[in-house]
Short mmCIF file of C-alpha atoms in Angstrom, two decimals:
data_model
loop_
_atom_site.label_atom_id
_atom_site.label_comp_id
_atom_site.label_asym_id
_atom_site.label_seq_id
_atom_site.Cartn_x
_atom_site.Cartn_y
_atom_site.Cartn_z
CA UNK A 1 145.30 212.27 86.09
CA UNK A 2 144.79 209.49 84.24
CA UNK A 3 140.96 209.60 85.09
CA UNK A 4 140.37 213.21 84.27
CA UNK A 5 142.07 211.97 80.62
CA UNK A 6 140.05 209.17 80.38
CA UNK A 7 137.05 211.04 81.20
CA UNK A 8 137.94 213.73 78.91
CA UNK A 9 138.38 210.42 75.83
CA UNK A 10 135.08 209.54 76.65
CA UNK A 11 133.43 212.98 76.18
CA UNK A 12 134.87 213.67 73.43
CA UNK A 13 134.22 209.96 71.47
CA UNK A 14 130.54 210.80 72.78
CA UNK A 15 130.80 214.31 71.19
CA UNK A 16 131.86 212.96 68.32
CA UNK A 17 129.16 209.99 68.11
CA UNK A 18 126.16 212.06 68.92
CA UNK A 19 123.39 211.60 66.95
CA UNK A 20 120.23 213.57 66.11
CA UNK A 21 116.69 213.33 67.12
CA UNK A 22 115.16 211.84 65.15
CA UNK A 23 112.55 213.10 62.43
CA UNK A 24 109.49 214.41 64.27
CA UNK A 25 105.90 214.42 62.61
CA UNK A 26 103.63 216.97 63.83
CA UNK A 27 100.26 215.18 63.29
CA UNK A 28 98.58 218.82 63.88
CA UNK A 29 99.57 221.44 64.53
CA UNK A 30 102.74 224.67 62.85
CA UNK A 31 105.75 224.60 64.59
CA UNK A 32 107.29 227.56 64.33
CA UNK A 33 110.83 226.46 63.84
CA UNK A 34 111.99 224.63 60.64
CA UNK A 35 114.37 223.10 63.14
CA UNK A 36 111.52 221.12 65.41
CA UNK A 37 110.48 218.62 63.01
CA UNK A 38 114.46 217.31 62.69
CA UNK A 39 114.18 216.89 58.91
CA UNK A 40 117.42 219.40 58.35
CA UNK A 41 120.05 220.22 60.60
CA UNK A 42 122.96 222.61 61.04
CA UNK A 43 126.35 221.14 61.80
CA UNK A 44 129.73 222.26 61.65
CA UNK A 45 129.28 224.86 58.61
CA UNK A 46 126.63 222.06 57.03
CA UNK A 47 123.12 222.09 56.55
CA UNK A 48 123.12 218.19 56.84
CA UNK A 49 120.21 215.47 56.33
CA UNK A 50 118.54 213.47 59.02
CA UNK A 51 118.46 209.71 59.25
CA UNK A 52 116.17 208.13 55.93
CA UNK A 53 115.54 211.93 54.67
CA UNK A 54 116.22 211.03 50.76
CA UNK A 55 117.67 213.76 48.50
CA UNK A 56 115.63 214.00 44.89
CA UNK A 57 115.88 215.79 41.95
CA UNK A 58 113.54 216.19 38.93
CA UNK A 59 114.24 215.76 35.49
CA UNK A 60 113.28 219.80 34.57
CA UNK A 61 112.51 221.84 37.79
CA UNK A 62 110.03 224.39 37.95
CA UNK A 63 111.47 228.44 37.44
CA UNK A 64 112.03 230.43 40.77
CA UNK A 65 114.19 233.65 40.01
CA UNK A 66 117.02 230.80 39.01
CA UNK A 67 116.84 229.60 42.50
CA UNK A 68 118.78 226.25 43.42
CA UNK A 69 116.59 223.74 44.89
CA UNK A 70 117.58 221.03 47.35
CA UNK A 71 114.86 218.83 47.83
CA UNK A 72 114.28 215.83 50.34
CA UNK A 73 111.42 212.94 51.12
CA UNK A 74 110.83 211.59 54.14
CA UNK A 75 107.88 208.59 55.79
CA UNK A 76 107.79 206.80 58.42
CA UNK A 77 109.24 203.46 58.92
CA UNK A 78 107.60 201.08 57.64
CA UNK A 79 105.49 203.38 55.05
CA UNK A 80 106.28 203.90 51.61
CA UNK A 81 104.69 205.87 48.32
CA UNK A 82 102.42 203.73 46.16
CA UNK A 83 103.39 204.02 41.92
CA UNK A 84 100.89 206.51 39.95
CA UNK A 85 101.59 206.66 36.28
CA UNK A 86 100.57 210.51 35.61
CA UNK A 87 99.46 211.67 38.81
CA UNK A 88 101.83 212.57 41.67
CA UNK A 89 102.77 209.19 43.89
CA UNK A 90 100.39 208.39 46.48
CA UNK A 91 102.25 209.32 49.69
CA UNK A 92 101.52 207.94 52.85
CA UNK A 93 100.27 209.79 56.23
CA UNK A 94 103.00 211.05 57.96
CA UNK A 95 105.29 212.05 54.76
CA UNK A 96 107.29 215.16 54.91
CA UNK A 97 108.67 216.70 51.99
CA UNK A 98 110.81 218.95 52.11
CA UNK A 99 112.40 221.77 49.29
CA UNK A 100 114.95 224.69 50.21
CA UNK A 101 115.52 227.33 48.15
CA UNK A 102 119.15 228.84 48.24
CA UNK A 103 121.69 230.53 45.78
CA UNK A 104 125.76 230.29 45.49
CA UNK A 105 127.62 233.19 46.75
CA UNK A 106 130.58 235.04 45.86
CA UNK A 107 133.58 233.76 47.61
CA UNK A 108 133.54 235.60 51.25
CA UNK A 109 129.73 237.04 50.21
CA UNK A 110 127.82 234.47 53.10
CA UNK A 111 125.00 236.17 54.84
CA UNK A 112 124.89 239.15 52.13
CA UNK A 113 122.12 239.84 49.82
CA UNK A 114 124.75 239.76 46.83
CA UNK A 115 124.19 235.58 44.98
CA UNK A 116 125.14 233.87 42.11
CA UNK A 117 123.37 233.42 39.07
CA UNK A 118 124.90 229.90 38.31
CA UNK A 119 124.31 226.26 36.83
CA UNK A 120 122.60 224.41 39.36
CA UNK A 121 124.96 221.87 40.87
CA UNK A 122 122.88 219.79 43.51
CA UNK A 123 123.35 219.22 46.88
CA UNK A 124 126.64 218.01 48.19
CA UNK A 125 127.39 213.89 47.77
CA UNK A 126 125.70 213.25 51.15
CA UNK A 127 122.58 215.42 50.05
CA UNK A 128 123.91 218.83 52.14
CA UNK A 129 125.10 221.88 51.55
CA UNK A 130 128.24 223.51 52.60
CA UNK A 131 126.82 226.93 54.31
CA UNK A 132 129.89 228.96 53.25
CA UNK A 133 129.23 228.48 49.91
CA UNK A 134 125.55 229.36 49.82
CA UNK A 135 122.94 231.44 50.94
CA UNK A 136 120.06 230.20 52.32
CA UNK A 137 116.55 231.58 51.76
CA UNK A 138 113.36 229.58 52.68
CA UNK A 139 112.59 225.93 52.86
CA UNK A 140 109.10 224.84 52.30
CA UNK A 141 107.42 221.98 54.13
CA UNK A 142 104.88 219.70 52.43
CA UNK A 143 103.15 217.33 55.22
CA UNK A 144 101.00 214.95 55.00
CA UNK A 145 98.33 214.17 57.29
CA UNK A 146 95.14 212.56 58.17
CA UNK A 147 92.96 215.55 56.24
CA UNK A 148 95.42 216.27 53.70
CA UNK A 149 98.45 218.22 52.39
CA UNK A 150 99.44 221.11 54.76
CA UNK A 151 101.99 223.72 53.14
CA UNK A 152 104.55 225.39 55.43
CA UNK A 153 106.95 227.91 54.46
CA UNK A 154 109.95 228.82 56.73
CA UNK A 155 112.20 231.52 56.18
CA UNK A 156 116.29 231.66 56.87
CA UNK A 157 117.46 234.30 59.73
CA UNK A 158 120.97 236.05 58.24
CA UNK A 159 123.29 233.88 60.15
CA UNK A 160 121.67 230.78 58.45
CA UNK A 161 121.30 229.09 61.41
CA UNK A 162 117.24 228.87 61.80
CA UNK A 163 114.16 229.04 59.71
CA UNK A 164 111.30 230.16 61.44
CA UNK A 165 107.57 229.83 59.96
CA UNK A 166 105.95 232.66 57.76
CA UNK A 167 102.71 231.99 57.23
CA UNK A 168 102.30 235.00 55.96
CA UNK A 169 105.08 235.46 53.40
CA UNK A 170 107.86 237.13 52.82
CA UNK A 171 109.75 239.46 50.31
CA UNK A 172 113.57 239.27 50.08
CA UNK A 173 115.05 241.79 47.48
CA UNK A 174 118.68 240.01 46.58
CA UNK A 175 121.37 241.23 43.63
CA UNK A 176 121.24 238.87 41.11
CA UNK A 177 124.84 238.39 39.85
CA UNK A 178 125.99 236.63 36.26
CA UNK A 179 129.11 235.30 34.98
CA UNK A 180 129.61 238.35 32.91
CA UNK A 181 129.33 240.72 35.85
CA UNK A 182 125.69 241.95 35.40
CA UNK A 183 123.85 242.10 37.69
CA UNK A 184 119.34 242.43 37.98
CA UNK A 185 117.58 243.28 41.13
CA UNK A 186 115.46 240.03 42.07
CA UNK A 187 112.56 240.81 44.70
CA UNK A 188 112.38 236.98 45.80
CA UNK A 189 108.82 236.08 47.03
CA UNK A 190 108.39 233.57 49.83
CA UNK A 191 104.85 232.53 49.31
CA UNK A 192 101.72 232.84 51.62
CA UNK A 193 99.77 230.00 52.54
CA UNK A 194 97.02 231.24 50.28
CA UNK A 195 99.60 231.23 47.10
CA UNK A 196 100.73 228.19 48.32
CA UNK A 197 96.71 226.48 47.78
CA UNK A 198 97.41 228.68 44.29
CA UNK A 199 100.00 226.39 42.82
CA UNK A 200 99.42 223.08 45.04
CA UNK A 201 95.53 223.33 44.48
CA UNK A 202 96.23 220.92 40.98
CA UNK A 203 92.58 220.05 41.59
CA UNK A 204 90.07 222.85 41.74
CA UNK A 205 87.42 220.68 42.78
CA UNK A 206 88.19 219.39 45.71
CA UNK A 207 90.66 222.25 46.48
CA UNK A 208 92.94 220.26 47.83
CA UNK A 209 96.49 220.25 47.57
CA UNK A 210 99.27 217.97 46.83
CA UNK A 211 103.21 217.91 45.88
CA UNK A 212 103.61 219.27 41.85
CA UNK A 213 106.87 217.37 41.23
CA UNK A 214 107.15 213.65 42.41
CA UNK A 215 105.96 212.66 39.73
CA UNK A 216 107.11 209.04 38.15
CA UNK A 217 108.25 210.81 35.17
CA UNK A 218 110.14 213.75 36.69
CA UNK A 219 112.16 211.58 39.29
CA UNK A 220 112.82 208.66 36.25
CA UNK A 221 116.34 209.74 36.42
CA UNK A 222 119.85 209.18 37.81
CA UNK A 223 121.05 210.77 41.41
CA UNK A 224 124.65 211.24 42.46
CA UNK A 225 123.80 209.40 46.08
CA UNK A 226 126.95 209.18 48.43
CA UNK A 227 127.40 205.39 47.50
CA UNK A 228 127.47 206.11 43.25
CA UNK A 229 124.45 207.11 40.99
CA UNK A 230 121.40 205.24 40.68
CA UNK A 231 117.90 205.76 39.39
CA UNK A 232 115.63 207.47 41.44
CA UNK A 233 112.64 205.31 41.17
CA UNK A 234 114.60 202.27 41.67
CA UNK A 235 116.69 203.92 44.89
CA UNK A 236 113.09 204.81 45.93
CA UNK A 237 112.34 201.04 45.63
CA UNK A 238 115.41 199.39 47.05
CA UNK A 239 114.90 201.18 50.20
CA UNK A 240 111.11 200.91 50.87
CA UNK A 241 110.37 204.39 49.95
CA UNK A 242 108.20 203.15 46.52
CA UNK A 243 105.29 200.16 45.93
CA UNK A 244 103.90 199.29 42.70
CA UNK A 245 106.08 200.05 40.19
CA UNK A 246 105.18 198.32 37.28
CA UNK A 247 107.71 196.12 34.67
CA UNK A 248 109.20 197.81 31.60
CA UNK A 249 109.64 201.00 30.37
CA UNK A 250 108.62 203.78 32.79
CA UNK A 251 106.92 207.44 31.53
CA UNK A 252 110.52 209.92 31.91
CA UNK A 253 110.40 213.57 30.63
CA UNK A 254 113.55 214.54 29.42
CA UNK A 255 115.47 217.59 30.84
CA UNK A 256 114.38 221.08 29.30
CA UNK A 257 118.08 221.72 28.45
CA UNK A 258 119.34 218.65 26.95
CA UNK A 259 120.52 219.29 23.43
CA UNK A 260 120.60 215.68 22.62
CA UNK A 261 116.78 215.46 23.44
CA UNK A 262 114.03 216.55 21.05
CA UNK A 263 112.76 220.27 20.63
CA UNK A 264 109.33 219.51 21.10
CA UNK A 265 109.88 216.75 24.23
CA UNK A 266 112.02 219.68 25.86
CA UNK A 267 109.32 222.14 25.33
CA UNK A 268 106.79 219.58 26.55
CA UNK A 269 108.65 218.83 29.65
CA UNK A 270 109.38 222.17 30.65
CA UNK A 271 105.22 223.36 30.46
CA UNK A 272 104.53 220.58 32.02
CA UNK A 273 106.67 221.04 35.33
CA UNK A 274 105.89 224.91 34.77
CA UNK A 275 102.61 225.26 33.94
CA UNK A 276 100.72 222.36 33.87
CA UNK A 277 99.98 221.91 37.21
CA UNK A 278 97.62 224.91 36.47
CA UNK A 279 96.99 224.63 32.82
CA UNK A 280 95.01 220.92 33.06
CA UNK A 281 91.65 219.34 32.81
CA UNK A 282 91.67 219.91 36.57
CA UNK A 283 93.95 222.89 37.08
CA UNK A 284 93.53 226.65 38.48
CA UNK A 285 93.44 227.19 34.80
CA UNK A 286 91.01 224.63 33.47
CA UNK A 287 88.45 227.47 32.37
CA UNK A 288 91.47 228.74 30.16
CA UNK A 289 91.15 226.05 27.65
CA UNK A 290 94.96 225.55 26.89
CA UNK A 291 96.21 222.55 29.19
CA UNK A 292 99.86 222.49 29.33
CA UNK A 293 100.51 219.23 31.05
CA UNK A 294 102.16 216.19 29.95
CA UNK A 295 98.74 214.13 28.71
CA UNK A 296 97.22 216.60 26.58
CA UNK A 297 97.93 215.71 22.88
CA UNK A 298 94.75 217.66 21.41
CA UNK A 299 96.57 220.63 19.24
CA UNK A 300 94.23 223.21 20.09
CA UNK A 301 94.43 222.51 23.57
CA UNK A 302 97.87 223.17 23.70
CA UNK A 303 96.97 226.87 21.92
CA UNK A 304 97.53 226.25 18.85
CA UNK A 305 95.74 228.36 16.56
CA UNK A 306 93.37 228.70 20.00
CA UNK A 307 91.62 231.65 20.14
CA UNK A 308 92.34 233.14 24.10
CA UNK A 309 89.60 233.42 26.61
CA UNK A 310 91.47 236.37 28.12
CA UNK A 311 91.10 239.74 26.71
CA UNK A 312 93.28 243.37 26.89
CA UNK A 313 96.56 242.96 27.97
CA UNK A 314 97.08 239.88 28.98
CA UNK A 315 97.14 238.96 24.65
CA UNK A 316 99.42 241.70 24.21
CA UNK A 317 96.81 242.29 20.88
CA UNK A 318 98.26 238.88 20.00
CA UNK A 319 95.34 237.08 18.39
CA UNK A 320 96.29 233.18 19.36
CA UNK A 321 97.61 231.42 22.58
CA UNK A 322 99.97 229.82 20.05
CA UNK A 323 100.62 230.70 16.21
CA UNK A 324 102.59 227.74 14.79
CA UNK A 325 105.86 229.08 13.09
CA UNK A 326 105.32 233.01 14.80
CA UNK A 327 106.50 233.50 17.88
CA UNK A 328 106.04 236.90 17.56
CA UNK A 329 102.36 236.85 17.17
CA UNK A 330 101.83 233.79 20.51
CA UNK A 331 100.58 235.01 23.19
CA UNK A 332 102.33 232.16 25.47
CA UNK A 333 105.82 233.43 24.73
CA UNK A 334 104.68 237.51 25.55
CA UNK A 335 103.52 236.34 29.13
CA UNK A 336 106.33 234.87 29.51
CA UNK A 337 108.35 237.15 28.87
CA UNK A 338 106.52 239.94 31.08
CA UNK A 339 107.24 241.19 34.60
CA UNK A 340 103.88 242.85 34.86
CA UNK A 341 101.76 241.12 37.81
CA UNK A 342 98.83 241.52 35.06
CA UNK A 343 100.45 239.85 32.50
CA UNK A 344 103.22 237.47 33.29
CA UNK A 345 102.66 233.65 33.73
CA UNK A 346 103.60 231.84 35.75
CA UNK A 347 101.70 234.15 38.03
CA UNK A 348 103.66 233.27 40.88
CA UNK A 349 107.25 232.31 41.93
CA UNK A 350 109.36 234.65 39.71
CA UNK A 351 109.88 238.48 39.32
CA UNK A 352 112.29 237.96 36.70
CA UNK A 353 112.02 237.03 33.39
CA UNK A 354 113.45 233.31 32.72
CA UNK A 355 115.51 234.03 29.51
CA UNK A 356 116.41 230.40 28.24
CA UNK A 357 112.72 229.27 29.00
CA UNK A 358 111.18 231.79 26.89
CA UNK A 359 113.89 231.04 24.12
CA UNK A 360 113.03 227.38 24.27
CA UNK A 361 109.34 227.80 24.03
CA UNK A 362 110.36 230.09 20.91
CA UNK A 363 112.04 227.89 19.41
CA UNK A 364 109.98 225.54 19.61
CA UNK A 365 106.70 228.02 17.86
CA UNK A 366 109.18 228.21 15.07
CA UNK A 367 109.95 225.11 14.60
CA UNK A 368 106.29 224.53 13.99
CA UNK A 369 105.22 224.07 10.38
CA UNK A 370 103.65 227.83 9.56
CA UNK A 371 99.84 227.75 9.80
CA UNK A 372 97.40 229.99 8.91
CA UNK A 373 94.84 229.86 11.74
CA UNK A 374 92.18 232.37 10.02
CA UNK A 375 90.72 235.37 11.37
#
């Protein structure tokens, strides 16, 4: 007897002690389970993070139907990111980033297509989330290899247990509900590779793609990490994740709905993470004229008083990208502001309308002194 109960002790300590596999680069290749490269793993109602996968957060995140966003780094021993100023930091081969979209759910509403419209919480302390709570929808894979950036997108089964790989996208109509009870239909759009190049293709040249937000100044901020808060960049450091960093002050957008912040700052930050991927000297949208990222300082090519190169409905018979002190008559606020696949901007990654971005970048046309741009 005593034996089979020491036997039994030692199963279960080893139960208890297991550990994961540990993180698996594919150096070619599309595994078709989210679960094969060991970046995320589910455990005991958690979706929990490997060994060195690092939690991150940016300053002002970019729009997805008011998706929550948990997102994660990973490189290989040994490896870390080298410091840009502006441009995203130079990761090493064999980096996988990771971001997974999800939503809170009513209490006892797990698996359903009923979620929360809520504040954006983060991740639990240890960088997971408790599954009861949420629902899960798609986590995308960023990998870097030898050629390049590859983009991956894996899609949640219903008992939010597995993602499997959709190359092909993926349309997932959800209720949207609010705190006062409304609710709006959302038609959630998991990406194809193709509209994956779309976003991710910051440089239209070379047509290659890279990550849009680890960026220097959208991770210059605090984390809640499991052992108390600390700035990203210098977490990044202390660990060996980040090389290069430079003395002094470091380039920090501020968050798009900090009150204590400046108008025009807010405004700045939140084209920048928005649009400006696009809307740059080396964007999607260079040929638009109106560059929306955080460099630009010209005036007209932020639209003001621009004339648009578009025509028909995409102005909405507005005649300037921006009218300083008229909202009304800026075409930038009207495409935000429209669900029509002809119109709206951001072209991809919402089909709803993100109501306290558009009031932001209203506010901030008013606050503009009034110009008269001509005719």
């Amino acid at each position: 007897m005593r034996r089979v109960l020491a036997a039994l002790g030692l199963a279960l300590l080893a139960a208890c002690t297991r550990t994961q596999a540990p993180v698996q680069f594919f150096a070619d290749g599309m595994p078709e389970r989210l679960s094969d490269w060991h970046v995320l793993y589910v455990d005991d109602g958690q979706l929990r993070l490997n060994a060195r996968v690092e939690p991150y957060t940016l300053d002002t995140p970019l729009f997805t139907d008011y998706a929550h966003k948990l997102r994660t780094v990973w490189m290989p021993e040994g490896q870390a990111a080298r410091y840009q100023p502006v441009d995203t930091l130079d990761f090493p081969v064999g980096t996988i980033i990771s971001k997974t979209f999800y939503y809170p759910v009513p209490e006892g509403g797990r698996g359903g297509d009923v979620v929360l419209r809520s504040a954006d919480t983060g991740p639990e302390p240890d960088g997971g989330l408790t599954l009861d709570k949420v629902r899960l929808v798609e986590t995308r894979l960023l990998v870097r290899r030898e050629a390049g950036w590859v983009a991956l997108p894996y899609v949640w089964n219903a008992e939010q247990t597995e993602a499997t790989l959709m190359r092909g996208g993926e349309l997932l109509p959800l209720t949207l509900l609010a705190a006062d009870g409304s609710k709006a239909q959302v038609d959630y759009a998991v990406p194809d590779a193709n509209q994956c190049a779309g976003c991710h293709g910051t440089d239209l040249k070379s047509k290659a793609i890279f990550p849009i937000g680890p960026k220097a100044r959208h991770l210059n901020r605090d984390f809640a990490y499991a052992g108390g808060s600390a700035n990203q960049l210098a977490h990044w450091q202390k660990i060996g994740y980040l090389t290069g960093v430079p003395a002094g002050e470091l380039p920090k957008n501020p968050s798009w709905d900090d009150p204590a912040a400046p108008l025009d700052a807010r405004a700045r930050s939140y084209l920048d993470i928005n649009c400006g991927h696009c809307h740059s000297q080396t964007g999607a949208a260079r040929t638009s004229g109106m560059w929306l990222d955080a460099t630009t300082r010209d005036l007209l090519r932020l639209g003001r008083c621009k004339l648009p190169i578009a025509a028909g409905q995409g102005t909405g018979n507005r005649p300037w990208d921006v009218a300083p002190g008229k909202p009304d008559e800026s075409i930038l606020p009207y495409r935000m502001e429209s669900v029509d696949p002809g119109v709206m901007m951001p072209e991809l990654g919402r089909s709803i309308v993100h109501a306290e971005g558009v009031k932001l970048i209203r506010d901030w046309i008013a606050a503009m002194p009034a110009q008269d741009c001509g005719s």
